[in-house]
């Protein structure tokens, strides 16, 4: 069942309208998905439990916006990898190629869009953390709401630190220019804030919700994201501990890999956190998520065909691996749901199968096609592979092999003629097997680019695309942000 807060649109818009009053000076009202209905002045907001609920709902609503899920996110989190390329027609949005061939400069607008999207999330979270403290309401619900806000704040800072390295740490709504214009923190300081937020969130968030609240941040989501933050810092003891905790929380791999990514299987037993999206026929325009629309099969009405899988990814799968067809839609084939994948001259020959919404899914001309598709952020297979990687680094080969085998066994679905169990006890060989499994299991889920960099293999893997050590470990800080700061913000080396 879809998370109710996505259907509580008016309350979310009220919260966003109030949020504008405290929005950073470099942001505009353009971040709103829809025109506010019944704006509520800031001084009369933050009074009741209903206000707190609306404000928290607005955090989740903002996660599905263009800057968080469409072109900016695709450019920064996907196109640098060897698994994806721009797609669409050759002459459409050619500026996105700059991320694929590493010719991007600090003036590229997609950098600013991604930066803005994350700090909009952070600002909404900061407002909740600061302002609901004084509301007279159920104390346990208040604590949970603050925990939800800290989880999303940590998630946004995680996306920022992977992309840019150290960034400004904003921990409360800016009251004036002196509080807004602050220098970059170090990457280590950003990770420390992420870890603190996730520890505090995990301490108050429930392990599960009733159907009405399904899709909100949980204790498992906070611990799993903490494991991932530790993974990027090579804190192997923590990765193993946190993933072991999540593995004891009742999650399980969904039986069918391809079905896992369909709308009717959202928030499944494998789901740890998803960005909740929905189709709003009563609200026209960009209020709905465009995540699937921008990546869908170009020959189908309403789809744009960007962020397409490469031949490199197609060739990475072992013979007979069903995940190949679950990850990639190949032109000239028909999906198990009856859709013929077609093209015209100049179109891509492959599309992202994980953003695919069957063509029969309801939509209308005023709304993005596929707006119902949730964005999978954290899932149990990722936790198992993090567990395998940490166990191997800590010389616990038995556990590493066991966690890796769980992922491969789900993929083979009882067909023992494919995907044989990995049995090597050589640490380097097992490490490489786990790296490969992450590539094929998590393909087109915005992990490959940052995975290869943290593994220290980017020069080897991405070098042929133009990646340069000492520069491309991070993207450039948006020049607009440097200009607005009057050079308080500093640029990354090489840009």
CSV table of C-alpha atoms in Angstrom, one decimal:
chain,number,residue,atom,x,y,z
A,1,UNK,CA,0.0,0.0,0.0
A,2,UNK,CA,1.2,3.5,-0.9
A,3,UNK,CA,2.4,5.7,1.9
A,4,UNK,CA,-0.5,7.9,2.9
A,5,UNK,CA,1.4,11.2,3.0
A,6,UNK,CA,1.7,11.2,-0.7
A,7,UNK,CA,-2.0,11.4,-1.0
A,8,UNK,CA,-2.3,14.0,1.8
A,9,UNK,CA,-1.2,16.6,-0.8
A,10,UNK,CA,-2.8,19.7,0.6
A,11,UNK,CA,-1.1,19.3,4.0
A,12,UNK,CA,2.2,18.7,2.3
A,13,UNK,CA,1.8,21.9,0.2
A,14,UNK,CA,0.9,23.9,3.3
A,15,UNK,CA,4.1,22.7,5.0
A,16,UNK,CA,6.1,23.6,1.9
A,17,UNK,CA,4.5,27.0,1.7
A,18,UNK,CA,5.6,27.6,5.3
A,19,UNK,CA,9.0,26.3,4.4
A,20,UNK,CA,9.5,29.0,1.8
A,21,UNK,CA,9.5,31.6,4.5
A,22,UNK,CA,12.7,30.2,5.9
A,23,UNK,CA,14.2,28.9,2.6
A,24,UNK,CA,17.9,29.6,1.9
A,25,UNK,CA,18.4,32.9,0.0
A,26,UNK,CA,19.9,31.1,-3.0
A,27,UNK,CA,16.8,29.0,-3.5
A,28,UNK,CA,13.5,30.1,-5.0
A,29,UNK,CA,9.9,29.0,-4.8
A,30,UNK,CA,10.5,27.0,-8.0
A,31,UNK,CA,11.2,23.9,-5.9
A,32,UNK,CA,7.4,23.5,-5.2
A,33,UNK,CA,5.9,20.8,-7.3
A,34,UNK,CA,2.5,22.5,-7.5
A,35,UNK,CA,1.2,26.0,-6.7
A,36,UNK,CA,0.4,26.3,-3.0
A,37,UNK,CA,-3.2,26.0,-2.1
A,38,UNK,CA,-4.3,27.9,1.0
A,39,UNK,CA,-0.8,29.2,2.1
A,40,UNK,CA,-0.4,29.3,5.8
A,41,UNK,CA,1.7,32.2,7.2
A,42,UNK,CA,4.9,31.0,8.9
A,43,UNK,CA,4.0,32.6,12.2
A,44,UNK,CA,0.8,30.6,12.5
A,45,UNK,CA,2.5,27.3,11.5
A,46,UNK,CA,4.3,25.0,13.9
A,47,UNK,CA,1.5,25.1,16.4
A,48,UNK,CA,-0.2,21.7,16.3
A,49,UNK,CA,0.4,18.0,15.8
A,50,UNK,CA,-1.2,18.4,12.4
A,51,UNK,CA,1.3,21.0,11.5
A,52,UNK,CA,4.1,18.7,12.5
A,53,UNK,CA,2.6,15.9,10.4
A,54,UNK,CA,2.3,18.1,7.4
A,55,UNK,CA,5.9,19.3,7.7
A,56,UNK,CA,7.2,15.8,7.9
A,57,UNK,CA,5.1,14.7,5.0
A,58,UNK,CA,6.6,17.6,2.9
A,59,UNK,CA,10.0,16.1,3.5
A,60,UNK,CA,9.0,12.9,1.8
A,61,UNK,CA,7.2,14.8,-1.0
A,62,UNK,CA,10.3,16.7,-1.8
A,63,UNK,CA,12.4,13.5,-2.3
A,64,UNK,CA,10.5,12.7,-5.5
A,65,UNK,CA,11.2,16.1,-7.2
A,66,UNK,CA,13.1,16.6,-10.4
A,67,UNK,CA,16.3,17.6,-8.7
A,68,UNK,CA,16.2,14.5,-6.6
A,69,UNK,CA,15.2,11.8,-9.1
A,70,UNK,CA,15.5,13.1,-12.7
A,71,UNK,CA,18.2,14.8,-14.8
A,72,UNK,CA,20.4,16.1,-12.0
A,73,UNK,CA,20.4,12.8,-10.1
A,74,UNK,CA,21.0,10.8,-13.3
A,75,UNK,CA,23.9,13.0,-14.4
A,76,UNK,CA,25.7,13.0,-11.1
A,77,UNK,CA,24.9,9.5,-9.7
A,78,UNK,CA,24.8,7.4,-12.9
A,79,UNK,CA,26.3,8.7,-16.1
A,80,UNK,CA,29.9,8.7,-15.0
A,81,UNK,CA,29.7,4.9,-14.6
A,82,UNK,CA,30.5,2.4,-17.3
A,83,UNK,CA,27.1,0.9,-17.0
A,84,UNK,CA,25.1,4.0,-18.3
A,85,UNK,CA,25.1,6.6,-21.1
A,86,UNK,CA,23.0,9.6,-22.0
A,87,UNK,CA,20.5,7.9,-24.3
A,88,UNK,CA,17.5,9.6,-26.0
A,89,UNK,CA,18.3,11.0,-29.5
A,90,UNK,CA,21.9,12.0,-30.2
A,91,UNK,CA,21.0,15.7,-30.3
A,92,UNK,CA,18.7,15.8,-27.3
A,93,UNK,CA,20.2,17.3,-24.0
A,94,UNK,CA,23.7,16.9,-25.2
A,95,UNK,CA,25.0,18.7,-22.1
A,96,UNK,CA,24.4,15.4,-20.2
A,97,UNK,CA,27.3,13.9,-22.2
A,98,UNK,CA,29.6,16.1,-20.2
A,99,UNK,CA,29.1,13.8,-17.2
A,100,UNK,CA,29.6,10.7,-19.3
A,101,UNK,CA,33.0,11.9,-20.7
A,102,UNK,CA,34.1,13.9,-17.7
A,103,UNK,CA,34.2,17.2,-19.5
A,104,UNK,CA,31.7,18.9,-17.1
A,105,UNK,CA,32.6,22.3,-15.7
A,106,UNK,CA,31.4,24.0,-12.6
A,107,UNK,CA,28.9,26.1,-14.5
A,108,UNK,CA,26.8,23.1,-15.6
A,109,UNK,CA,23.3,23.7,-14.3
A,110,UNK,CA,22.7,20.0,-13.4
A,111,UNK,CA,25.3,20.4,-10.6
A,112,UNK,CA,23.4,23.3,-9.2
A,113,UNK,CA,20.1,21.4,-9.5
A,114,UNK,CA,21.4,18.4,-7.6
A,115,UNK,CA,23.0,20.6,-4.9
A,116,UNK,CA,19.8,22.6,-4.5
A,117,UNK,CA,17.6,19.5,-4.3
A,118,UNK,CA,19.7,18.0,-1.4
A,119,UNK,CA,19.8,21.3,0.5
A,120,UNK,CA,16.0,21.7,0.0
A,121,UNK,CA,15.6,18.3,1.7
A,122,UNK,CA,18.0,19.3,4.4
A,123,UNK,CA,16.2,22.6,5.0
A,124,UNK,CA,12.9,20.9,5.4
A,125,UNK,CA,14.4,18.4,7.8
A,126,UNK,CA,16.1,21.2,9.8
A,127,UNK,CA,12.8,23.0,10.2
A,128,UNK,CA,11.1,19.9,11.5
A,129,UNK,CA,14.0,19.1,13.9
A,130,UNK,CA,14.0,22.7,15.3
A,131,UNK,CA,10.4,23.7,15.2
A,132,UNK,CA,8.4,20.8,16.4
A,133,UNK,CA,10.3,20.7,19.7
A,134,UNK,CA,7.9,23.3,21.1
A,135,UNK,CA,4.7,21.8,19.8
A,136,UNK,CA,2.4,20.2,22.5
A,137,UNK,CA,1.8,16.7,21.0
A,138,UNK,CA,2.4,13.1,21.7
A,139,UNK,CA,6.0,12.8,22.8
A,140,UNK,CA,6.7,9.4,21.1
A,141,UNK,CA,5.3,10.7,17.8
A,142,UNK,CA,7.4,13.9,18.2
A,143,UNK,CA,10.5,11.8,18.7
A,144,UNK,CA,9.7,9.6,15.7
A,145,UNK,CA,9.1,12.7,13.5
A,146,UNK,CA,12.5,14.1,14.5
A,147,UNK,CA,14.1,10.7,13.8
A,148,UNK,CA,12.5,10.6,10.3
A,149,UNK,CA,13.9,14.1,9.6
A,150,UNK,CA,17.3,13.1,10.8
A,151,UNK,CA,17.3,10.0,8.5
A,152,UNK,CA,16.4,12.1,5.4
A,153,UNK,CA,19.0,14.7,6.4
A,154,UNK,CA,21.6,12.0,6.7
A,155,UNK,CA,20.5,10.5,3.3
A,156,UNK,CA,20.9,13.9,1.6
A,157,UNK,CA,24.3,14.6,3.1
A,158,UNK,CA,25.4,11.1,2.0
A,159,UNK,CA,24.4,11.9,-1.5
A,160,UNK,CA,26.3,15.2,-1.3
A,161,UNK,CA,29.5,13.9,0.2
A,162,UNK,CA,29.7,11.1,-2.4
A,163,UNK,CA,29.3,13.6,-5.1
A,164,UNK,CA,31.3,16.6,-4.0
A,165,UNK,CA,33.4,15.6,-0.9
A,166,UNK,CA,33.1,18.1,1.9
A,167,UNK,CA,30.1,20.5,1.8
A,168,UNK,CA,28.6,23.1,4.1
A,169,UNK,CA,27.0,21.5,7.2
A,170,UNK,CA,23.6,23.2,7.8
A,171,UNK,CA,22.1,21.9,11.0
A,172,UNK,CA,19.3,24.5,11.5
A,173,UNK,CA,17.3,26.9,9.4
A,174,UNK,CA,19.4,30.0,8.5
A,175,UNK,CA,18.0,33.1,10.2
A,176,UNK,CA,20.3,35.6,8.4
A,177,UNK,CA,23.1,35.8,5.9
A,178,UNK,CA,25.8,35.2,8.6
A,179,UNK,CA,24.2,31.8,9.3
A,180,UNK,CA,23.7,31.0,5.7
A,181,UNK,CA,27.1,31.7,4.2
A,182,UNK,CA,29.3,29.1,5.8
A,183,UNK,CA,32.4,27.3,4.4
A,184,UNK,CA,32.7,23.7,3.5
A,185,UNK,CA,33.1,21.1,6.2
A,186,UNK,CA,35.6,18.3,5.5
A,187,UNK,CA,34.3,15.0,4.1
A,188,UNK,CA,35.2,13.4,7.5
A,189,UNK,CA,33.0,16.0,9.3
A,190,UNK,CA,30.1,15.3,7.0
A,191,UNK,CA,30.3,11.6,7.6
A,192,UNK,CA,30.5,12.2,11.3
A,193,UNK,CA,27.2,14.2,11.1
A,194,UNK,CA,25.6,11.4,9.0
A,195,UNK,CA,26.6,8.8,11.5
A,196,UNK,CA,25.3,10.9,14.4
A,197,UNK,CA,22.0,11.5,12.7
A,198,UNK,CA,21.6,7.8,11.8
A,199,UNK,CA,22.4,6.7,15.4
A,200,UNK,CA,19.8,9.1,16.8
A,201,UNK,CA,17.3,8.1,14.2
A,202,UNK,CA,17.8,4.4,14.8
A,203,UNK,CA,17.2,4.9,18.5
A,204,UNK,CA,13.7,6.3,18.0
A,205,UNK,CA,12.4,4.9,14.7
A,206,UNK,CA,10.1,1.8,14.7
A,207,UNK,CA,11.2,-1.4,12.9
A,208,UNK,CA,7.9,-1.3,10.9
A,209,UNK,CA,4.7,0.6,10.4
A,210,UNK,CA,1.1,-0.1,9.9
A,211,UNK,CA,-0.1,-0.1,6.3
A,212,UNK,CA,-1.2,3.6,6.6
A,213,UNK,CA,2.4,4.7,7.2
A,214,UNK,CA,4.3,2.1,5.2
A,215,UNK,CA,7.2,3.8,3.3
A,216,UNK,CA,8.4,6.0,6.1
A,217,UNK,CA,11.9,5.7,7.4
A,218,UNK,CA,12.4,2.8,9.8
A,219,UNK,CA,15.1,1.7,12.2
A,220,UNK,CA,16.3,-0.8,9.6
A,221,UNK,CA,16.7,2.0,7.0
A,222,UNK,CA,18.7,4.1,9.5
A,223,UNK,CA,21.0,1.2,10.3
A,224,UNK,CA,21.4,0.1,6.7
A,225,UNK,CA,22.3,3.6,5.6
A,226,UNK,CA,24.8,3.8,8.4
A,227,UNK,CA,26.3,0.6,7.1
A,228,UNK,CA,26.6,2.2,3.7
A,229,UNK,CA,28.2,5.3,5.1
A,230,UNK,CA,30.7,3.1,7.0
A,231,UNK,CA,31.4,1.1,3.7
A,232,UNK,CA,32.6,4.3,2.0
A,233,UNK,CA,34.9,4.9,4.9
A,234,UNK,CA,36.2,1.3,5.0
A,235,UNK,CA,35.1,0.9,8.6
A,236,UNK,CA,34.7,-2.8,8.1
A,237,UNK,CA,33.9,-3.7,11.7
A,238,UNK,CA,30.9,-1.2,11.6
A,239,UNK,CA,29.7,-2.4,8.2
A,240,UNK,CA,29.7,-6.0,9.5
A,241,UNK,CA,27.9,-5.1,12.7
A,242,UNK,CA,25.3,-2.9,11.2
A,243,UNK,CA,24.5,-5.3,8.3
A,244,UNK,CA,24.3,-8.2,10.8
A,245,UNK,CA,21.7,-6.2,12.7
A,246,UNK,CA,19.6,-5.5,9.6
A,247,UNK,CA,19.9,-9.2,8.6
A,248,UNK,CA,18.2,-10.0,11.9
A,249,UNK,CA,15.2,-7.7,11.4
A,250,UNK,CA,13.0,-9.9,9.2
A,251,UNK,CA,13.8,-8.6,5.7
A,252,UNK,CA,14.0,-11.2,2.9
A,253,UNK,CA,14.8,-11.2,-0.8
A,254,UNK,CA,11.8,-10.9,-3.0
A,255,UNK,CA,11.4,-14.2,-4.9
A,256,UNK,CA,11.4,-12.8,-8.4
A,257,UNK,CA,14.1,-10.2,-9.3
A,258,UNK,CA,12.2,-8.6,-12.2
A,259,UNK,CA,8.9,-8.4,-10.4
A,260,UNK,CA,10.6,-6.7,-7.5
A,261,UNK,CA,10.8,-3.4,-9.4
A,262,UNK,CA,7.2,-3.3,-10.5
A,263,UNK,CA,4.7,-0.8,-9.0
A,264,UNK,CA,2.5,-3.5,-7.4
A,265,UNK,CA,5.5,-4.9,-5.5
A,266,UNK,CA,6.7,-1.6,-4.0
A,267,UNK,CA,7.6,-1.7,-0.2
A,268,UNK,CA,8.1,-5.4,-0.4
A,269,UNK,CA,9.9,-7.7,2.0
A,270,UNK,CA,13.2,-6.7,0.4
A,271,UNK,CA,12.5,-2.9,0.6
A,272,UNK,CA,14.4,-1.1,3.3
A,273,UNK,CA,13.7,2.4,2.0
A,274,UNK,CA,12.0,3.7,-1.2
A,275,UNK,CA,11.2,7.2,-2.4
A,276,UNK,CA,7.4,7.1,-2.4
A,277,UNK,CA,5.8,8.2,-5.7
A,278,UNK,CA,2.2,8.3,-6.9
A,279,UNK,CA,0.0,9.3,-9.8
A,280,UNK,CA,-2.2,12.3,-9.1
A,281,UNK,CA,-4.8,12.7,-11.8
A,282,UNK,CA,-6.4,15.7,-10.1
A,283,UNK,CA,-3.1,17.6,-10.0
A,284,UNK,CA,-1.7,18.6,-13.3
A,285,UNK,CA,1.9,19.1,-14.3
A,286,UNK,CA,5.2,18.3,-12.5
A,287,UNK,CA,3.8,17.5,-9.1
A,288,UNK,CA,4.2,13.8,-10.0
A,289,UNK,CA,7.6,12.1,-10.1
A,290,UNK,CA,9.3,12.1,-13.5
A,291,UNK,CA,11.8,9.3,-12.6
A,292,UNK,CA,10.3,6.8,-14.9
A,293,UNK,CA,9.2,9.2,-17.6
A,294,UNK,CA,12.8,10.4,-18.3
A,295,UNK,CA,14.1,6.9,-18.5
A,296,UNK,CA,11.3,5.1,-20.3
A,297,UNK,CA,11.3,3.6,-23.8
A,298,UNK,CA,11.5,6.5,-26.2
A,299,UNK,CA,9.2,5.0,-28.8
A,300,UNK,CA,6.3,4.9,-26.3
A,301,UNK,CA,4.2,8.1,-25.9
A,302,UNK,CA,5.4,10.3,-23.1
A,303,UNK,CA,8.8,8.6,-22.4
A,304,UNK,CA,12.1,10.4,-23.0
A,305,UNK,CA,14.7,7.5,-23.1
A,306,UNK,CA,17.6,8.9,-21.1
A,307,UNK,CA,20.1,7.1,-18.8
A,308,UNK,CA,20.3,3.9,-20.8
A,309,UNK,CA,22.4,0.8,-20.0
A,310,UNK,CA,25.6,0.2,-22.0
A,311,UNK,CA,26.9,-2.8,-23.7
A,312,UNK,CA,29.4,-3.1,-20.9
A,313,UNK,CA,26.6,-3.7,-18.4
A,314,UNK,CA,24.9,-6.1,-20.8
A,315,UNK,CA,28.1,-8.1,-21.1
A,316,UNK,CA,28.8,-8.2,-17.4
A,317,UNK,CA,26.1,-10.7,-16.6
A,318,UNK,CA,27.0,-14.4,-16.5
A,319,UNK,CA,25.3,-16.7,-19.1
A,320,UNK,CA,21.7,-17.3,-18.3
A,321,UNK,CA,21.5,-14.7,-15.5
A,322,UNK,CA,17.8,-13.6,-15.3
A,323,UNK,CA,18.9,-10.3,-13.9
A,324,UNK,CA,20.1,-9.3,-17.3
A,325,UNK,CA,16.5,-9.1,-18.6
A,326,UNK,CA,15.3,-7.7,-15.3
A,327,UNK,CA,17.8,-4.8,-15.5
A,328,UNK,CA,17.9,-4.1,-19.3
A,329,UNK,CA,15.0,-3.7,-21.8
A,330,UNK,CA,16.4,-4.7,-25.1
A,331,UNK,CA,14.9,-3.2,-28.3
A,332,UNK,CA,13.3,-6.0,-30.3
A,333,UNK,CA,12.1,-8.0,-27.4
A,334,UNK,CA,8.8,-8.3,-25.6
A,335,UNK,CA,8.7,-8.0,-21.8
A,336,UNK,CA,7.1,-10.7,-19.6
A,337,UNK,CA,4.3,-8.1,-19.1
A,338,UNK,CA,3.5,-8.1,-22.9
A,339,UNK,CA,5.1,-4.9,-24.0
A,340,UNK,CA,7.1,-4.8,-27.2
A,341,UNK,CA,10.3,-2.7,-26.9
A,342,UNK,CA,10.6,-0.9,-30.2
A,343,UNK,CA,12.6,2.0,-31.5
A,344,UNK,CA,13.0,4.3,-34.5
A,345,UNK,CA,16.2,5.3,-36.2
A,346,UNK,CA,18.6,7.1,-33.8
A,347,UNK,CA,16.9,5.8,-30.6
A,348,UNK,CA,18.8,3.8,-28.0
A,349,UNK,CA,18.9,0.0,-28.3
A,350,UNK,CA,18.6,-0.6,-24.5
A,351,UNK,CA,16.6,1.0,-21.7
A,352,UNK,CA,16.6,0.9,-17.9
A,353,UNK,CA,14.4,-2.1,-16.9
A,354,UNK,CA,14.3,-1.0,-13.3
A,355,UNK,CA,12.5,2.2,-13.9
A,356,UNK,CA,10.1,0.5,-16.4
A,357,UNK,CA,6.4,0.8,-15.8
A,358,UNK,CA,4.3,-1.5,-18.0
A,359,UNK,CA,2.7,0.5,-20.8
A,360,UNK,CA,-0.8,-0.4,-19.7
A,361,UNK,CA,-0.3,1.6,-16.5
A,362,UNK,CA,-2.8,4.5,-16.1
A,363,UNK,CA,-1.6,8.0,-17.0
A,364,UNK,CA,-2.9,11.1,-18.8
A,365,UNK,CA,-1.5,13.8,-21.0
A,366,UNK,CA,-1.2,16.2,-18.1
A,367,UNK,CA,0.9,13.9,-15.9
A,368,UNK,CA,4.3,12.2,-16.4
A,369,UNK,CA,4.0,8.7,-17.6
A,370,UNK,CA,5.0,6.2,-14.9
A,371,UNK,CA,4.6,8.6,-12.1
A,372,UNK,CA,3.6,5.8,-9.8
A,373,UNK,CA,7.0,4.1,-9.8
A,374,UNK,CA,8.8,4.3,-6.5
A,375,UNK,CA,12.6,4.9,-6.5
A,376,UNK,CA,14.4,2.1,-4.7
A,377,UNK,CA,17.0,3.5,-2.4
A,378,UNK,CA,18.0,0.7,0.0
A,379,UNK,CA,17.2,-2.9,-0.4
A,380,UNK,CA,18.1,-6.1,1.4
A,381,UNK,CA,20.3,-7.5,-1.4
A,382,UNK,CA,22.6,-4.4,-1.0
A,383,UNK,CA,22.8,-5.2,2.7
A,384,UNK,CA,23.8,-8.8,2.0
A,385,UNK,CA,26.5,-7.7,-0.4
A,386,UNK,CA,27.8,-5.1,2.0
A,387,UNK,CA,27.9,-7.8,4.7
A,388,UNK,CA,29.8,-10.1,2.3
A,389,UNK,CA,32.3,-7.4,1.5
A,390,UNK,CA,33.0,-6.5,5.1
A,391,UNK,CA,33.2,-10.1,6.2
A,392,UNK,CA,35.8,-10.8,3.5
A,393,UNK,CA,37.8,-7.8,4.4
A,394,UNK,CA,37.8,-9.1,8.0
A,395,UNK,CA,38.9,-12.6,6.9
A,396,UNK,CA,35.5,-14.1,7.8
A,397,UNK,CA,35.4,-16.1,4.5
A,398,UNK,CA,32.5,-18.4,5.6
A,399,UNK,CA,30.1,-15.5,6.3
A,400,UNK,CA,31.2,-13.7,3.1
A,401,UNK,CA,30.4,-16.7,1.0
A,402,UNK,CA,27.1,-17.3,2.7
A,403,UNK,CA,25.8,-13.7,2.2
A,404,UNK,CA,27.0,-13.7,-1.4
A,405,UNK,CA,25.3,-17.0,-2.1
A,406,UNK,CA,21.9,-15.7,-0.8
A,407,UNK,CA,22.0,-13.1,-3.5
A,408,UNK,CA,23.0,-15.5,-6.2
A,409,UNK,CA,20.5,-18.1,-5.2
A,410,UNK,CA,17.6,-15.7,-5.5
A,411,UNK,CA,18.8,-14.8,-9.0
A,412,UNK,CA,19.1,-18.4,-10.2
A,413,UNK,CA,15.6,-19.3,-8.8
A,414,UNK,CA,16.3,-22.9,-8.4
A,415,UNK,CA,18.0,-23.4,-11.8
A,416,UNK,CA,21.2,-25.0,-10.9
A,417,UNK,CA,22.6,-24.9,-14.4
A,418,UNK,CA,23.3,-21.1,-14.0
A,419,UNK,CA,25.1,-18.9,-11.5
A,420,UNK,CA,27.1,-21.5,-9.7
A,421,UNK,CA,27.9,-20.8,-6.0
A,422,UNK,CA,31.2,-18.9,-5.5
A,423,UNK,CA,33.5,-21.1,-3.5
A,424,UNK,CA,36.9,-19.4,-3.6
A,425,UNK,CA,38.6,-18.8,-0.3
A,426,UNK,CA,41.2,-16.5,-1.8
A,427,UNK,CA,40.6,-13.0,-0.4
A,428,UNK,CA,41.4,-11.1,-3.5
A,429,UNK,CA,39.4,-13.4,-5.8
A,430,UNK,CA,36.4,-13.3,-3.4
A,431,UNK,CA,36.6,-9.5,-3.2
A,432,UNK,CA,36.5,-9.3,-7.0
A,433,UNK,CA,33.5,-11.7,-7.1
A,434,UNK,CA,31.7,-9.5,-4.6
A,435,UNK,CA,32.5,-6.4,-6.7
A,436,UNK,CA,31.1,-8.2,-9.8
A,437,UNK,CA,28.0,-9.2,-7.9
A,438,UNK,CA,27.3,-5.6,-6.9
A,439,UNK,CA,27.7,-4.6,-10.6
A,440,UNK,CA,25.0,-7.0,-11.8
A,441,UNK,CA,22.7,-7.1,-8.8
A,442,UNK,CA,22.6,-3.3,-8.4
A,443,UNK,CA,22.9,-2.3,-12.0
A,444,UNK,CA,21.2,1.0,-12.9
A,445,UNK,CA,20.5,1.8,-9.3
A,446,UNK,CA,23.0,4.7,-9.0
A,447,UNK,CA,25.6,2.8,-7.1
A,448,UNK,CA,28.1,1.6,-9.7
A,449,UNK,CA,29.9,5.0,-10.2
A,450,UNK,CA,30.6,5.6,-6.5
A,451,UNK,CA,31.3,1.9,-5.8
A,452,UNK,CA,34.2,1.8,-8.3
A,453,UNK,CA,35.7,5.0,-7.0
A,454,UNK,CA,35.6,3.9,-3.3
A,455,UNK,CA,37.1,0.5,-4.4
A,456,UNK,CA,40.1,2.4,-5.9
A,457,UNK,CA,39.5,1.1,-9.4
A,458,UNK,CA,38.2,4.2,-11.2
A,459,UNK,CA,41.3,5.0,-13.2
A,460,UNK,CA,41.2,1.4,-14.5
A,461,UNK,CA,37.5,1.1,-15.1
A,462,UNK,CA,36.5,4.7,-16.1
A,463,UNK,CA,39.9,5.9,-17.5
A,464,UNK,CA,38.9,5.0,-21.1
A,465,UNK,CA,35.9,7.4,-20.6
A,466,UNK,CA,38.2,10.3,-19.6
A,467,UNK,CA,38.2,9.8,-15.8
A,468,UNK,CA,41.4,11.3,-14.2
A,469,UNK,CA,42.8,10.5,-10.7
A,470,UNK,CA,43.2,13.5,-8.5
A,471,UNK,CA,40.2,15.3,-10.0
A,472,UNK,CA,37.2,13.1,-10.9
A,473,UNK,CA,36.9,11.4,-7.5
A,474,UNK,CA,34.4,14.2,-6.9
A,475,UNK,CA,32.3,16.5,-9.2
A,476,UNK,CA,32.9,20.3,-9.2
A,477,UNK,CA,31.1,22.5,-6.7
A,478,UNK,CA,28.4,24.5,-8.6
A,479,UNK,CA,29.9,27.9,-9.6
A,480,UNK,CA,26.6,29.6,-8.7
A,481,UNK,CA,27.0,28.5,-5.1
A,482,UNK,CA,30.6,29.8,-5.0
A,483,UNK,CA,29.5,33.1,-6.5
A,484,UNK,CA,26.6,33.4,-4.0
A,485,UNK,CA,29.0,32.8,-1.2
A,486,UNK,CA,31.4,35.5,-2.4
A,487,UNK,CA,34.1,32.8,-2.6
A,488,UNK,CA,33.5,31.5,0.9
A,489,UNK,CA,33.0,28.1,-0.8
A,490,UNK,CA,36.1,26.7,-2.4
A,491,UNK,CA,36.3,24.7,-5.6
A,492,UNK,CA,37.4,21.1,-5.8
A,493,UNK,CA,40.9,20.5,-7.3
A,494,UNK,CA,41.2,20.4,-11.1
A,495,UNK,CA,38.0,22.3,-11.8
